[in-house]
Amino acid sequence: MREVREDLITKYIVLKSAEDWAKFTEVDVVIVGAGPSGMTAAKYLAEEGFKVLVIERRLSVGGGIGGGGNLFHKVLVESPAQEILREFNVRYDEVEEELYVVDAAELEVKLAAGALDAGARFLLGVMVEDVVISENPLRVCGVALTWTAIPLSGLHVDPVFIRSKAVVDATGHDAEVLTVVSKKVPELGVSLKGEKSAEASVGERLIVERTGRVAPGLYAAGMAVAKLYGIPRMGPIFGGMLLSGKKVAEVIAKDIREVA
Ligand code: 48F
């Protein structure tokens, strides 16, 4: 086995991380949240050749997937989202016509693997606390981020910034990016209605229908869409999350190409 001096461990971790961070300062798309909608969006955008960075507050990927249904380790997916499962190589069991059961652990790791293999990059343990805006015309053009440990520590530390053509709020039920924008950039007209109580089929359909651009440079996918438009929650069925991720990727790809 090769002998390794301790200082080399530090040196190469710091060098290679700094190299990445320098590249991450300007990307095409920042996706906030490595849940099902965010990771699905990341794969399809990266496959289109866009430079994609997924920022996840926790030290693990998956968002709400890993908890399955009330900690039972399975989740449901309905048609036509099985096409997406296939594209990520996720195995499923058809329990009724067009209704599928998926292993939660397999779903979260394969969504992440699919996004990474397509070329998306992930930062774990980092959170978005604000957006960057530009005037004339007014748009969101990046995010402010900090280590998750900083707010937990209570230390007063200024964040750092990333510039991007699109920012996706894929932060789930809390719609954290949209919430910040609604308070700090009222001119963008983002106002959150709040998520409604469960009505699974309606929630699944409306989330996919309403997924897309919220303001110039700002997009929403997954449960953030429910919080924005007052759409019912649906519990541990994930077809809508996957389809929402794919749809937001298509909308962003079109918008970026139209500007170019
Ligand atoms: O909550 P989450 O899984 O979002 P989603 O893609 O899927 C929702 C479902 O899991 C489920 C549901 C539908 O079946 O009801 O809840 O809409 O993943 C959101 C991820 O965003 C991270 C959070 O840790 C989670 O992994 N996150 C939240 N706020 C921030 C963040 C932030 N400010 N910065 C970075 N990551």
Short mmCIF file of C-alpha atoms and ligand atoms in Angstrom, two decimals:
data_model
loop_
_atom_site.label_atom_id
_atom_site.label_comp_id
_atom_site.label_asym_id
_atom_site.label_seq_id
_atom_site.Cartn_x
_atom_site.Cartn_y
_atom_site.Cartn_z
CA MET A 1 0.00 0.00 0.00
CA ARG A 2 1.28 3.48 -0.84
CA GLU A 3 2.42 5.51 2.15
CA VAL A 4 0.62 8.85 2.45
CA ARG A 5 1.85 11.76 4.51
CA GLU A 6 -0.98 13.55 6.32
CA ASP A 7 -0.19 16.94 4.82
CA LEU A 8 -0.78 15.53 1.33
CA ILE A 9 -4.31 14.57 2.29
CA THR A 10 -5.01 18.21 3.16
CA LYS A 11 -3.13 19.63 0.20
CA TYR A 12 -4.99 17.73 -2.52
CA ILE A 13 -8.40 18.08 -0.94
CA VAL A 14 -7.96 21.86 -0.71
CA LEU A 15 -6.34 22.21 -4.14
CA LYS A 16 -8.96 20.19 -5.99
CA SER A 17 -11.88 21.76 -4.10
CA ALA A 18 -10.60 25.26 -4.85
CA GLU A 19 -10.19 24.32 -8.51
CA ASP A 20 -13.84 23.22 -8.61
CA TRP A 21 -15.13 26.26 -6.70
CA ALA A 22 -13.38 28.56 -9.13
CA LYS A 23 -15.18 26.78 -11.99
CA PHE A 24 -18.50 26.86 -10.13
CA THR A 25 -18.52 30.66 -9.83
CA GLU A 26 -20.19 30.90 -13.23
CA VAL A 27 -22.52 28.15 -14.45
CA ASP A 28 -25.52 27.90 -16.74
CA VAL A 29 -27.96 26.55 -14.17
CA VAL A 30 -27.95 26.44 -10.36
CA ILE A 31 -30.37 23.87 -8.97
CA VAL A 32 -31.13 24.42 -5.30
CA GLY A 33 -31.95 21.09 -3.64
CA ALA A 34 -30.93 17.52 -4.47
CA GLY A 35 -34.41 16.02 -4.09
CA PRO A 36 -36.25 14.13 -6.86
CA SER A 37 -37.22 17.18 -8.91
CA GLY A 38 -33.80 18.82 -8.65
CA MET A 39 -31.79 15.74 -9.58
CA THR A 40 -34.09 14.90 -12.49
CA ALA A 41 -33.74 18.43 -13.83
CA ALA A 42 -29.96 18.21 -13.39
CA LYS A 43 -29.62 15.11 -15.56
CA TYR A 44 -31.67 16.42 -18.47
CA LEU A 45 -30.00 19.84 -18.46
CA ALA A 46 -26.52 18.34 -18.26
CA GLU A 47 -27.34 15.99 -21.12
CA GLU A 48 -28.19 19.05 -23.21
CA GLY A 49 -24.66 20.31 -22.62
CA PHE A 50 -25.41 22.92 -19.94
CA LYS A 51 -23.07 23.49 -17.02
CA VAL A 52 -25.22 22.47 -14.03
CA LEU A 53 -24.51 22.84 -10.32
CA VAL A 54 -26.76 21.23 -7.70
CA ILE A 55 -26.49 22.80 -4.25
CA GLU A 56 -27.72 20.69 -1.35
CA ARG A 57 -27.91 21.81 2.26
CA ARG A 58 -27.58 18.33 3.73
CA LEU A 59 -24.62 15.98 3.46
CA SER A 60 -26.69 13.48 1.48
CA VAL A 61 -28.81 13.47 -1.67
CA GLY A 62 -32.44 12.45 -2.06
CA GLY A 63 -34.47 15.05 -0.15
CA GLY A 64 -37.78 13.44 0.80
CA ILE A 65 -37.15 10.17 -1.02
CA GLY A 66 -35.19 8.33 1.65
CA GLY A 67 -37.95 8.59 4.24
CA GLY A 68 -40.20 6.59 1.88
CA GLY A 69 -43.78 6.57 3.14
CA ASN A 70 -43.74 7.14 6.89
CA LEU A 71 -40.30 5.44 6.92
CA PHE A 72 -41.51 2.37 5.00
CA HIS A 73 -38.77 2.04 2.41
CA LYS A 74 -40.89 2.21 -0.75
CA VAL A 75 -42.43 5.03 -2.78
CA LEU A 76 -44.97 5.05 -5.60
CA VAL A 77 -44.61 6.36 -9.12
CA GLU A 78 -47.44 6.61 -11.64
CA SER A 79 -47.42 6.73 -15.45
CA PRO A 80 -46.01 8.28 -17.52
CA ALA A 81 -43.08 8.82 -15.11
CA GLN A 82 -41.90 5.19 -15.48
CA GLU A 83 -40.20 6.44 -18.66
CA ILE A 84 -37.99 8.61 -16.47
CA LEU A 85 -37.32 5.69 -14.10
CA ARG A 86 -36.13 3.73 -17.13
CA GLU A 87 -33.85 6.54 -18.25
CA PHE A 88 -32.23 6.52 -14.80
CA ASN A 89 -32.08 2.70 -14.78
CA VAL A 90 -34.32 2.50 -11.67
CA ARG A 91 -36.10 -0.85 -11.27
CA TYR A 92 -39.83 -0.82 -10.53
CA ASP A 93 -42.65 -3.20 -9.78
CA GLU A 94 -45.99 -2.62 -11.57
CA VAL A 95 -48.54 -3.29 -8.82
CA GLU A 96 -51.58 -2.08 -10.76
CA GLU A 97 -51.98 -0.84 -14.29
CA GLU A 98 -49.64 2.17 -14.74
CA LEU A 99 -48.83 2.28 -10.99
CA TYR A 100 -45.34 1.35 -9.85
CA VAL A 101 -43.53 0.74 -6.55
CA VAL A 102 -39.88 1.70 -6.26
CA ASP A 103 -37.26 1.11 -3.58
CA ALA A 104 -36.52 4.47 -1.95
CA ALA A 105 -32.76 3.90 -1.57
CA GLU A 106 -32.44 2.81 -5.20
CA LEU A 107 -34.39 5.83 -6.41
CA GLU A 108 -32.29 8.39 -4.56
CA VAL A 109 -28.89 6.98 -5.44
CA LYS A 110 -29.76 6.34 -9.08
CA LEU A 111 -31.22 9.81 -9.60
CA ALA A 112 -27.95 11.19 -8.23
CA ALA A 113 -25.86 8.82 -10.32
CA GLY A 114 -27.83 9.70 -13.45
CA ALA A 115 -27.32 13.41 -12.89
CA LEU A 116 -23.60 12.99 -12.14
CA ASP A 117 -23.02 10.69 -15.11
CA ALA A 118 -24.69 13.24 -17.38
CA GLY A 119 -22.15 15.83 -16.16
CA ALA A 120 -23.98 17.75 -13.40
CA ARG A 121 -21.90 18.63 -10.34
CA PHE A 122 -23.06 18.57 -6.71
CA LEU A 123 -22.05 20.58 -3.64
CA LEU A 124 -23.21 19.00 -0.38
CA GLY A 125 -23.36 20.75 2.98
CA VAL A 126 -23.84 24.09 1.25
CA MET A 127 -27.02 26.14 1.26
CA VAL A 128 -28.48 28.96 -0.77
CA GLU A 129 -29.50 31.86 1.46
CA ASP A 130 -30.27 34.54 -1.12
CA VAL A 131 -30.28 35.30 -4.84
CA VAL A 132 -28.21 37.71 -6.91
CA ILE A 133 -30.20 40.13 -9.08
CA SER A 134 -29.43 42.52 -11.90
CA GLU A 135 -31.49 45.55 -12.98
CA ASN A 136 -32.50 46.68 -16.47
CA PRO A 137 -34.08 44.33 -17.15
CA LEU A 138 -34.69 43.02 -13.64
CA ARG A 139 -33.77 39.34 -13.33
CA VAL A 140 -32.32 36.73 -11.04
CA CYS A 141 -28.78 36.04 -12.16
CA GLY A 142 -27.29 33.86 -9.44
CA VAL A 143 -27.30 32.81 -5.80
CA ALA A 144 -25.61 33.61 -2.52
CA LEU A 145 -24.41 30.55 -0.68
CA THR A 146 -22.83 29.55 2.56
CA TRP A 147 -21.76 26.35 4.32
CA THR A 148 -24.78 24.84 6.12
CA ALA A 149 -22.66 24.80 9.28
CA ILE A 150 -22.39 28.60 9.32
CA PRO A 151 -26.02 29.47 10.13
CA LEU A 152 -26.03 26.60 12.62
CA SER A 153 -23.02 28.12 14.37
CA GLY A 154 -24.62 31.53 14.73
CA LEU A 155 -21.43 33.17 13.41
CA HIS A 156 -21.77 36.34 11.36
CA VAL A 157 -20.18 35.33 8.05
CA ASP A 158 -20.92 36.88 4.67
CA PRO A 159 -21.86 34.46 1.87
CA VAL A 160 -20.16 34.00 -1.52
CA PHE A 161 -21.85 34.30 -4.91
CA ILE A 162 -22.40 32.25 -8.04
CA ARG A 163 -23.55 33.67 -11.34
CA SER A 164 -25.97 31.68 -13.53
CA LYS A 165 -28.43 32.05 -16.38
CA ALA A 166 -31.11 30.17 -14.42
CA VAL A 167 -31.79 29.37 -10.78
CA VAL A 168 -34.20 26.54 -9.95
CA ASP A 169 -35.98 26.41 -6.60
CA ALA A 170 -36.17 22.64 -6.02
CA THR A 171 -36.10 23.02 -2.23
CA GLY A 172 -39.37 21.15 -1.62
CA HIS A 173 -42.19 22.12 0.73
CA ASP A 174 -40.46 25.25 2.04
CA ALA A 175 -39.76 26.84 -1.39
CA GLU A 176 -36.84 28.61 0.24
CA VAL A 177 -35.55 30.53 -2.77
CA LEU A 178 -39.00 31.75 -3.80
CA THR A 179 -39.67 32.79 -0.21
CA VAL A 180 -36.50 34.89 -0.10
CA VAL A 181 -37.32 36.49 -3.46
CA SER A 182 -40.90 37.28 -2.39
CA LYS A 183 -39.54 39.19 0.62
CA LYS A 184 -36.38 40.78 -0.75
CA VAL A 185 -37.21 41.47 -4.40
CA PRO A 186 -40.93 42.43 -4.32
CA GLU A 187 -40.60 44.04 -7.78
CA LEU A 188 -40.39 40.52 -9.24
CA GLY A 189 -43.97 39.91 -8.08
CA VAL A 190 -43.41 36.47 -6.52
CA SER A 191 -46.11 35.78 -3.94
CA LEU A 192 -46.56 32.36 -2.33
CA LYS A 193 -50.08 31.04 -1.79
CA GLY A 194 -49.01 28.15 0.46
CA GLU A 195 -49.39 24.41 -0.07
CA LYS A 196 -52.87 22.86 0.35
CA SER A 197 -53.87 19.67 2.20
CA ALA A 198 -53.50 16.33 0.45
CA GLU A 199 -55.34 15.49 -2.76
CA ALA A 200 -52.84 13.29 -4.53
CA SER A 201 -54.01 13.16 -8.15
CA VAL A 202 -54.84 16.86 -8.31
CA GLY A 203 -51.50 17.78 -6.72
CA GLU A 204 -49.52 15.55 -9.06
CA ARG A 205 -51.18 16.94 -12.17
CA LEU A 206 -51.12 20.61 -11.19
CA ILE A 207 -47.48 20.58 -10.09
CA VAL A 208 -46.39 19.34 -13.49
CA GLU A 209 -48.71 21.77 -15.29
CA ARG A 210 -47.50 24.79 -13.31
CA THR A 211 -43.78 23.91 -13.31
CA GLY A 212 -41.68 26.47 -15.14
CA ARG A 213 -40.47 30.04 -15.06
CA VAL A 214 -41.54 32.16 -12.09
CA ALA A 215 -39.65 35.36 -12.95
CA PRO A 216 -36.78 36.16 -15.32
CA GLY A 217 -33.93 33.80 -14.41
CA LEU A 218 -35.96 32.08 -11.67
CA TYR A 219 -37.71 28.70 -12.03
CA ALA A 220 -39.57 26.32 -9.71
CA ALA A 221 -39.85 22.52 -9.70
CA GLY A 222 -41.32 19.91 -7.37
CA MET A 223 -43.09 20.84 -4.14
CA ALA A 224 -41.88 24.42 -4.38
CA VAL A 225 -44.45 24.75 -7.18
CA ALA A 226 -47.17 23.58 -4.76
CA LYS A 227 -46.19 26.19 -2.18
CA LEU A 228 -46.11 28.90 -4.82
CA TYR A 229 -49.50 28.25 -6.40
CA GLY A 230 -51.54 26.76 -3.52
CA ILE A 231 -51.54 23.21 -4.89
CA PRO A 232 -52.44 20.15 -2.74
CA ARG A 233 -49.69 17.89 -1.38
CA MET A 234 -49.62 14.23 -2.41
CA GLY A 235 -47.42 12.28 0.01
CA PRO A 236 -44.95 9.60 -1.07
CA ILE A 237 -45.89 9.34 -4.73
CA PHE A 238 -43.13 10.74 -6.92
CA GLY A 239 -44.26 10.71 -10.56
CA GLY A 240 -45.09 14.40 -10.39
CA MET A 241 -41.68 15.26 -8.92
CA LEU A 242 -39.84 13.43 -11.71
CA LEU A 243 -42.01 14.89 -14.46
CA SER A 244 -41.69 18.36 -12.94
CA GLY A 245 -37.89 18.04 -12.95
CA LYS A 246 -37.91 16.99 -16.58
CA LYS A 247 -40.28 19.79 -17.54
CA VAL A 248 -38.29 22.54 -15.84
CA ALA A 249 -35.20 21.29 -17.69
CA GLU A 250 -37.01 21.61 -21.02
CA VAL A 251 -38.28 25.11 -20.21
CA ILE A 252 -34.83 26.32 -19.13
CA ALA A 253 -33.08 24.79 -22.14
CA LYS A 254 -35.50 26.62 -24.43
CA ASP A 255 -35.16 29.94 -22.56
CA ILE A 256 -31.35 29.86 -22.52
CA ARG A 257 -31.18 28.98 -26.22
CA GLU A 258 -33.61 31.76 -27.14
CA VAL A 259 -31.39 34.33 -25.42
CA ALA A 260 -28.18 32.97 -26.99
O1 48F B 1 -37.99 18.05 -0.36
P1 48F B 1 -37.35 17.51 -1.59
O2 48F B 1 -37.35 16.04 -1.78
O3 48F B 1 -37.96 18.32 -2.84
P2 48F B 1 -38.84 17.90 -4.12
O4 48F B 1 -37.93 17.56 -5.25
O5 48F B 1 -39.59 16.56 -3.70
C1 48F B 1 -40.57 16.54 -2.71
C2 48F B 1 -40.75 15.10 -2.24
O6 48F B 1 -39.55 14.64 -1.66
C3 48F B 1 -41.88 14.90 -1.20
C4 48F B 1 -43.26 15.10 -1.70
C5 48F B 1 -43.68 14.68 -3.05
O7 48F B 1 -43.71 13.33 -3.22
O8 48F B 1 -44.08 15.61 -0.98
O9 48F B 1 -41.66 15.77 -0.11
O10 48F B 1 -39.82 18.98 -4.30
O11 48F B 1 -35.82 17.99 -1.64
C6 48F B 1 -35.48 19.33 -1.43
C7 48F B 1 -34.01 19.38 -1.07
O12 48F B 1 -33.63 20.73 -0.99
C8 48F B 1 -32.73 20.91 0.08
C9 48F B 1 -33.25 19.95 1.16
O13 48F B 1 -32.23 19.62 2.09
C10 48F B 1 -33.69 18.76 0.31
O14 48F B 1 -32.68 17.79 0.16
N1 48F B 1 -32.79 22.32 0.46
C11 48F B 1 -33.82 22.99 1.05
N2 48F B 1 -33.52 24.28 1.19
C12 48F B 1 -32.27 24.45 0.70
C13 48F B 1 -31.80 23.20 0.24
C14 48F B 1 -31.40 25.58 0.57
N3 48F B 1 -31.76 26.80 0.96
N4 48F B 1 -30.19 25.39 0.01
C15 48F B 1 -29.79 24.16 -0.41
N5 48F B 1 -30.58 23.06 -0.30
#
